[in-house]
CSV table of C-alpha atoms and ligand atoms in Angstrom, one decimal:
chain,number,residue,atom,x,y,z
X,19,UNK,CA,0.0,0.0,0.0
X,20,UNK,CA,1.0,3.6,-0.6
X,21,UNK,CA,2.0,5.8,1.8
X,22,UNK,CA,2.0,9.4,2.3
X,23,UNK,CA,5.7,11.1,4.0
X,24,UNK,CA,5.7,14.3,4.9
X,25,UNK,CA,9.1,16.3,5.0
X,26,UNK,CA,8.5,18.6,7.7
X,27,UNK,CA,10.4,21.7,6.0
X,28,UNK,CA,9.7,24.5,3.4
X,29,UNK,CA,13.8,24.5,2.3
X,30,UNK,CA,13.6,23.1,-0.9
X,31,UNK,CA,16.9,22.1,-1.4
X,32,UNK,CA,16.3,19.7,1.6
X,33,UNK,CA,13.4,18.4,0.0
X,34,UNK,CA,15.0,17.6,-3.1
X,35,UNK,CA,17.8,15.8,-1.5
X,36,UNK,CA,15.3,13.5,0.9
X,37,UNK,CA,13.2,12.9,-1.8
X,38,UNK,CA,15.8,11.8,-4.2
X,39,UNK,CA,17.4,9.4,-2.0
X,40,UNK,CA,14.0,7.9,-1.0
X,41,UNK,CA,13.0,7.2,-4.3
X,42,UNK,CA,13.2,3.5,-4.1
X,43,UNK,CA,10.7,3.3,-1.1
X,44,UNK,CA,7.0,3.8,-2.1
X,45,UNK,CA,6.5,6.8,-0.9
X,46,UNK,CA,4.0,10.2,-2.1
X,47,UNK,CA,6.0,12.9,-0.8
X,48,UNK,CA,4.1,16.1,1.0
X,49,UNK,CA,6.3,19.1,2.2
X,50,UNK,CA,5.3,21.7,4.7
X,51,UNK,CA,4.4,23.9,1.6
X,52,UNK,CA,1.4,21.8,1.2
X,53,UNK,CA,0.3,23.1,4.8
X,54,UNK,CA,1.3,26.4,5.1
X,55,UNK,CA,-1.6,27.0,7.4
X,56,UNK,CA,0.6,25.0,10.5
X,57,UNK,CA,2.9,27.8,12.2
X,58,UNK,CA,6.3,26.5,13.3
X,59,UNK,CA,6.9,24.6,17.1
X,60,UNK,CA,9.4,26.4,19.4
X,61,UNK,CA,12.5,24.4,19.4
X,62,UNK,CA,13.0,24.3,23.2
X,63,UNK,CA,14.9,21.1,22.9
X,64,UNK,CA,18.4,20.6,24.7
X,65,UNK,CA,19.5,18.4,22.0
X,66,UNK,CA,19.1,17.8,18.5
X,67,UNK,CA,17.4,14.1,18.9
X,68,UNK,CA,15.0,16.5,21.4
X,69,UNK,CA,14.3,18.9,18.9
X,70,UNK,CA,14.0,16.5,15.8
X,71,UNK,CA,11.6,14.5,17.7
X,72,UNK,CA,9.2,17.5,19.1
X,73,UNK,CA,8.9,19.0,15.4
X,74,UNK,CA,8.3,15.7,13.5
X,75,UNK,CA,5.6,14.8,16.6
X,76,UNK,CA,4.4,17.9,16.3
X,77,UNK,CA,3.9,18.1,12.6
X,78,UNK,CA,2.5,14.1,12.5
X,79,UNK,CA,-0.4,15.1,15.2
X,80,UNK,CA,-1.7,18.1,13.1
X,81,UNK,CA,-1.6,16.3,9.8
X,82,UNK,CA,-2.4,12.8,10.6
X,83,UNK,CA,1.1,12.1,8.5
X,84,UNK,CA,4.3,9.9,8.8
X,85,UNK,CA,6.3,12.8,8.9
X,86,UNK,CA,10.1,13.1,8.8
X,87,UNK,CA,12.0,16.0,10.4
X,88,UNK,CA,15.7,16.9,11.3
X,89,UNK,CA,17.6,19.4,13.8
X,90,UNK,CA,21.4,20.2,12.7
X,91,UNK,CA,23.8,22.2,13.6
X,92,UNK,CA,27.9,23.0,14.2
X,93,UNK,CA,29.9,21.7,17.2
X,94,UNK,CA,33.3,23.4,17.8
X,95,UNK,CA,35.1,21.3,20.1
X,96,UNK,CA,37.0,24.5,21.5
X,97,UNK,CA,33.9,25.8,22.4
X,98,UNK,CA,32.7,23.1,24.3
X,99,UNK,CA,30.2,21.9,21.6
X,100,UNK,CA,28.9,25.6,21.1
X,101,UNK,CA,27.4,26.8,18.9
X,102,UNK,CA,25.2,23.2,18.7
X,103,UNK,CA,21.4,23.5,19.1
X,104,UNK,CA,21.9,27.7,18.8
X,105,UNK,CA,23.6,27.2,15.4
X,106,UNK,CA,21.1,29.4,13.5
X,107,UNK,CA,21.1,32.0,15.7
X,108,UNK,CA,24.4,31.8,17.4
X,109,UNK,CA,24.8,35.8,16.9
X,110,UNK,CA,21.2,36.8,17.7
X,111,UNK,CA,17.3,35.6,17.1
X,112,UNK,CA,17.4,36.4,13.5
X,113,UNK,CA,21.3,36.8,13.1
X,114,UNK,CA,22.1,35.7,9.3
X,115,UNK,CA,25.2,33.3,7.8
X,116,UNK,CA,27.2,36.2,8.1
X,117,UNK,CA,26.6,37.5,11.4
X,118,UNK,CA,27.2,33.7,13.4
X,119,UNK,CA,30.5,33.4,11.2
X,120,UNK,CA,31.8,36.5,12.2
X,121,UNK,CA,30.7,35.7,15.7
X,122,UNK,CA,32.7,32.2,15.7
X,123,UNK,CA,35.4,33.4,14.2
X,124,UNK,CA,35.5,36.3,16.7
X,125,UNK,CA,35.7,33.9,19.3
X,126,UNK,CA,38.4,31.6,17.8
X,127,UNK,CA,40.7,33.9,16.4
X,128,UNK,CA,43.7,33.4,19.3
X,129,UNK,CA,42.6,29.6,18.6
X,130,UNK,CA,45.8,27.9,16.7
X,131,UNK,CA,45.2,25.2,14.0
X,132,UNK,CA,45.4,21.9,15.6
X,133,UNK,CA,42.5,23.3,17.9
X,134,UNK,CA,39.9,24.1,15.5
X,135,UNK,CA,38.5,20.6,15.2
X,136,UNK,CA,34.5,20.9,14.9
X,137,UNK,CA,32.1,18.9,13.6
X,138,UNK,CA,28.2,18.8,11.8
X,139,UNK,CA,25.0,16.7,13.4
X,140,UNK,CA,22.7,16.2,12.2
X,141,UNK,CA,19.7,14.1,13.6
X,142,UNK,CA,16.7,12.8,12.0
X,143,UNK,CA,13.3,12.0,13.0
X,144,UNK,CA,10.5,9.4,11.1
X,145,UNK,CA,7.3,9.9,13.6
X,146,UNK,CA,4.1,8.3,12.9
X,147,UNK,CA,1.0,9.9,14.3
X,148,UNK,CA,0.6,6.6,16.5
X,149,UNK,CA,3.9,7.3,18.5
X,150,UNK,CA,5.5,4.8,16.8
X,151,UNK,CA,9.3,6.4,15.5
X,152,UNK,CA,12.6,5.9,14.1
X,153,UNK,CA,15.6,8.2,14.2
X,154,UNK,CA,19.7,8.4,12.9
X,155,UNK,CA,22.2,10.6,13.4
X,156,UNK,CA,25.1,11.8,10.7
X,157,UNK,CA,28.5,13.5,11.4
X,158,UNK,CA,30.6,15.4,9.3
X,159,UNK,CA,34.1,16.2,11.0
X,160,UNK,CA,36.2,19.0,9.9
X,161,UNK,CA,38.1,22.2,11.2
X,162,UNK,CA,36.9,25.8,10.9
X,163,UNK,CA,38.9,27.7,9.0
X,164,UNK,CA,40.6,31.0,9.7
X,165,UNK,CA,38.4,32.9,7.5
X,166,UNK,CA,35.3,32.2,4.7
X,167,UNK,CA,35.9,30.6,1.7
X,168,UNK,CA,33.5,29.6,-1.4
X,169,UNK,CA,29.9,30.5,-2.3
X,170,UNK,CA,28.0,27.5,-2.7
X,171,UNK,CA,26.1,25.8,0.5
X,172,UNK,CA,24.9,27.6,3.5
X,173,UNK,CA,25.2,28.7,7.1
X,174,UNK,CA,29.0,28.0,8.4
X,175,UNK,CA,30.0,26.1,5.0
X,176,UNK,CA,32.4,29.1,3.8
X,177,UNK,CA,34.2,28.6,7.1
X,178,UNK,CA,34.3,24.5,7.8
X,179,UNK,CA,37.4,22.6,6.2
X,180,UNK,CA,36.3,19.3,4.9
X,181,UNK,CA,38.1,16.8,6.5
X,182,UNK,CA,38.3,13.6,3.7
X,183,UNK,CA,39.9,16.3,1.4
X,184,UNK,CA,42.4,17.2,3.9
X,185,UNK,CA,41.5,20.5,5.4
X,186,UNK,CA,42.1,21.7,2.0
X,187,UNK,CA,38.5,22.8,0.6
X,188,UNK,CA,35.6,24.5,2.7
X,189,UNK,CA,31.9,22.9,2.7
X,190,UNK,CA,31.4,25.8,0.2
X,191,UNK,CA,33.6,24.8,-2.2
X,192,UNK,CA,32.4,21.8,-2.8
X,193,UNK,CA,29.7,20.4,-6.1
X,194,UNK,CA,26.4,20.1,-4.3
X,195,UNK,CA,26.2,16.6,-5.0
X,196,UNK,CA,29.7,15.7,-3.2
X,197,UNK,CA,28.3,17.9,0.1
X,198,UNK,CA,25.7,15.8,-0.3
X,199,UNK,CA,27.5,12.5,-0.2
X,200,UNK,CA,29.9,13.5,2.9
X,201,UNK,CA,27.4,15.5,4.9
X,202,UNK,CA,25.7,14.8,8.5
X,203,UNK,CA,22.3,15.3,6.6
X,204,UNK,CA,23.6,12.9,3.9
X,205,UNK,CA,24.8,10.3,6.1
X,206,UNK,CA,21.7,10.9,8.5
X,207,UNK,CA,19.5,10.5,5.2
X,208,UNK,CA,21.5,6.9,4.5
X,209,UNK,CA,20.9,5.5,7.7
X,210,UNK,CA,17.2,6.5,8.0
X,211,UNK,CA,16.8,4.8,4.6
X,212,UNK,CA,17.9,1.7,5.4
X,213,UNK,CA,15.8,1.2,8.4
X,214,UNK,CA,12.4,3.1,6.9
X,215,UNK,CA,11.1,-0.7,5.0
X,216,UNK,CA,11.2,-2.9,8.1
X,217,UNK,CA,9.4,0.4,10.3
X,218,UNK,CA,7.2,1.0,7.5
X,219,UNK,CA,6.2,-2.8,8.1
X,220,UNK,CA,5.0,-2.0,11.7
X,221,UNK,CA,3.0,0.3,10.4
S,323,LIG,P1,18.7,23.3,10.5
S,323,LIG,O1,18.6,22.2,11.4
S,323,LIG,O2,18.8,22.9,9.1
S,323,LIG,O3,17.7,24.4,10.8
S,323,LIG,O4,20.2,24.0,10.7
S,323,LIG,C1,20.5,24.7,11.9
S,323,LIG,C2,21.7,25.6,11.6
S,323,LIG,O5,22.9,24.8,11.7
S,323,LIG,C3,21.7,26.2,10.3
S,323,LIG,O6,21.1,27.5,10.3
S,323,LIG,C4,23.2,26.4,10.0
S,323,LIG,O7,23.7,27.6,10.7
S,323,LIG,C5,23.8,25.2,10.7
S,323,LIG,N1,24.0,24.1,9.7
S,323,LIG,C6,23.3,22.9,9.7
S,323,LIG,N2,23.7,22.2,8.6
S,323,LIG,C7,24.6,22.9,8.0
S,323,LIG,C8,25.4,22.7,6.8
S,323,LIG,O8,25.3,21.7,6.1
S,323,LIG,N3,26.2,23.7,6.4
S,323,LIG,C9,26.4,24.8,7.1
S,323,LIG,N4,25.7,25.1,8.2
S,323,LIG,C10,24.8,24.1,8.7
């Protein structure tokens, strides 16, 4: 039987990249643009799982939907795993890309190379209206750079040096499609993936 997914975001990159790998799994896809009447939850999670799980609950109660969500976010280990849950608005409530970079790199810069270890999370959520759930988590180590480089991506991409190619490249430099294989939402993505038939069985 068919099912309905609902990708609990209005980013449309995201929902290209979870709906491409998904493919395989017999799935109609519904995005949060198909409900634009449903206002956001507060994120008042301490964690990412917390925060992945209150917004895909949240959005599978109003709708009646499986719905899939994720929380993400950047984890300098200098700054004891800041700026982690507050990623988005590390410099302020509606502080852009610009703003937090400056801010992190404000707050590094005595900080000397083999210190600037950091690394993505992200966490995602498959909640069924029944309370039945599933979740994965993807990481994505690096370094942060000593200033922005690149113009692809988003958020702290210009300033996070990709580990497998050796420190060498930001996140921002990279295709789209090769973030996509390497990233915490890429490997969070895979994982969910492979255990969505068997929970889609309990359904
Ligand atoms: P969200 O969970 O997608 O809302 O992401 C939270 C915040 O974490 C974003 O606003 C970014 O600041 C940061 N972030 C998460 N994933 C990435 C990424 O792939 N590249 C750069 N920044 C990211």
């Amino acid at each position: 039987m068919n099912k309905t997914l609902l990708i609990a975001t209005t980013n449309q990159g995201k929902v290209r990249e979870i709906s491409e790998e998904l493919k395989d799994i017999d799935l109609e896809i519904k995005t949060l643009k198909d409900y634009p009447e449903i206002l956001p939850p507060e994120e008042t999670g301490n964690t990412f799982f917390e925060n992945a799980l209150l917004k895909a609950k949240y959005y599978a109660e109003k709708t009646g939907l499986l719905t899939l969500a994720d929380d993400s976010g950047l984890e300098v280990e200098a700054l004891d795993g800041k700026p982690g849950i507050y990623s988005s608005r590390f410099a302020g409530e509606m502080a852009s890309d610009e703003e937090n970079i400056k801010k992190l790199l404000e707050l590094m810069k005595d900080i000397p190379e083999h210190k600037r270890e950091a690394q993505f999370i992200c966490v995602m959520v498959c909640y069924h209206p029944s309370g039945k759930y599933i979740y994965s988590e993807g990481i994505w180590e690096g370094k942060i750079a000593q200033s922005p480089r690149g113009d692809r991506g988003f958020g702290y991409d210009p300033v996070f040096l990709v580990k497998e190619l050796n420190y060498q490249k930001t996140a921002a430099e990279l295709e789209m499609e090769i973030k996509n294989k390497l990233s915490h939402r890429g490997k969070a993505l895979k994982a969910l993936k492979e255990k969505l038939p068997e929970f889609l069985k309990t359904l």
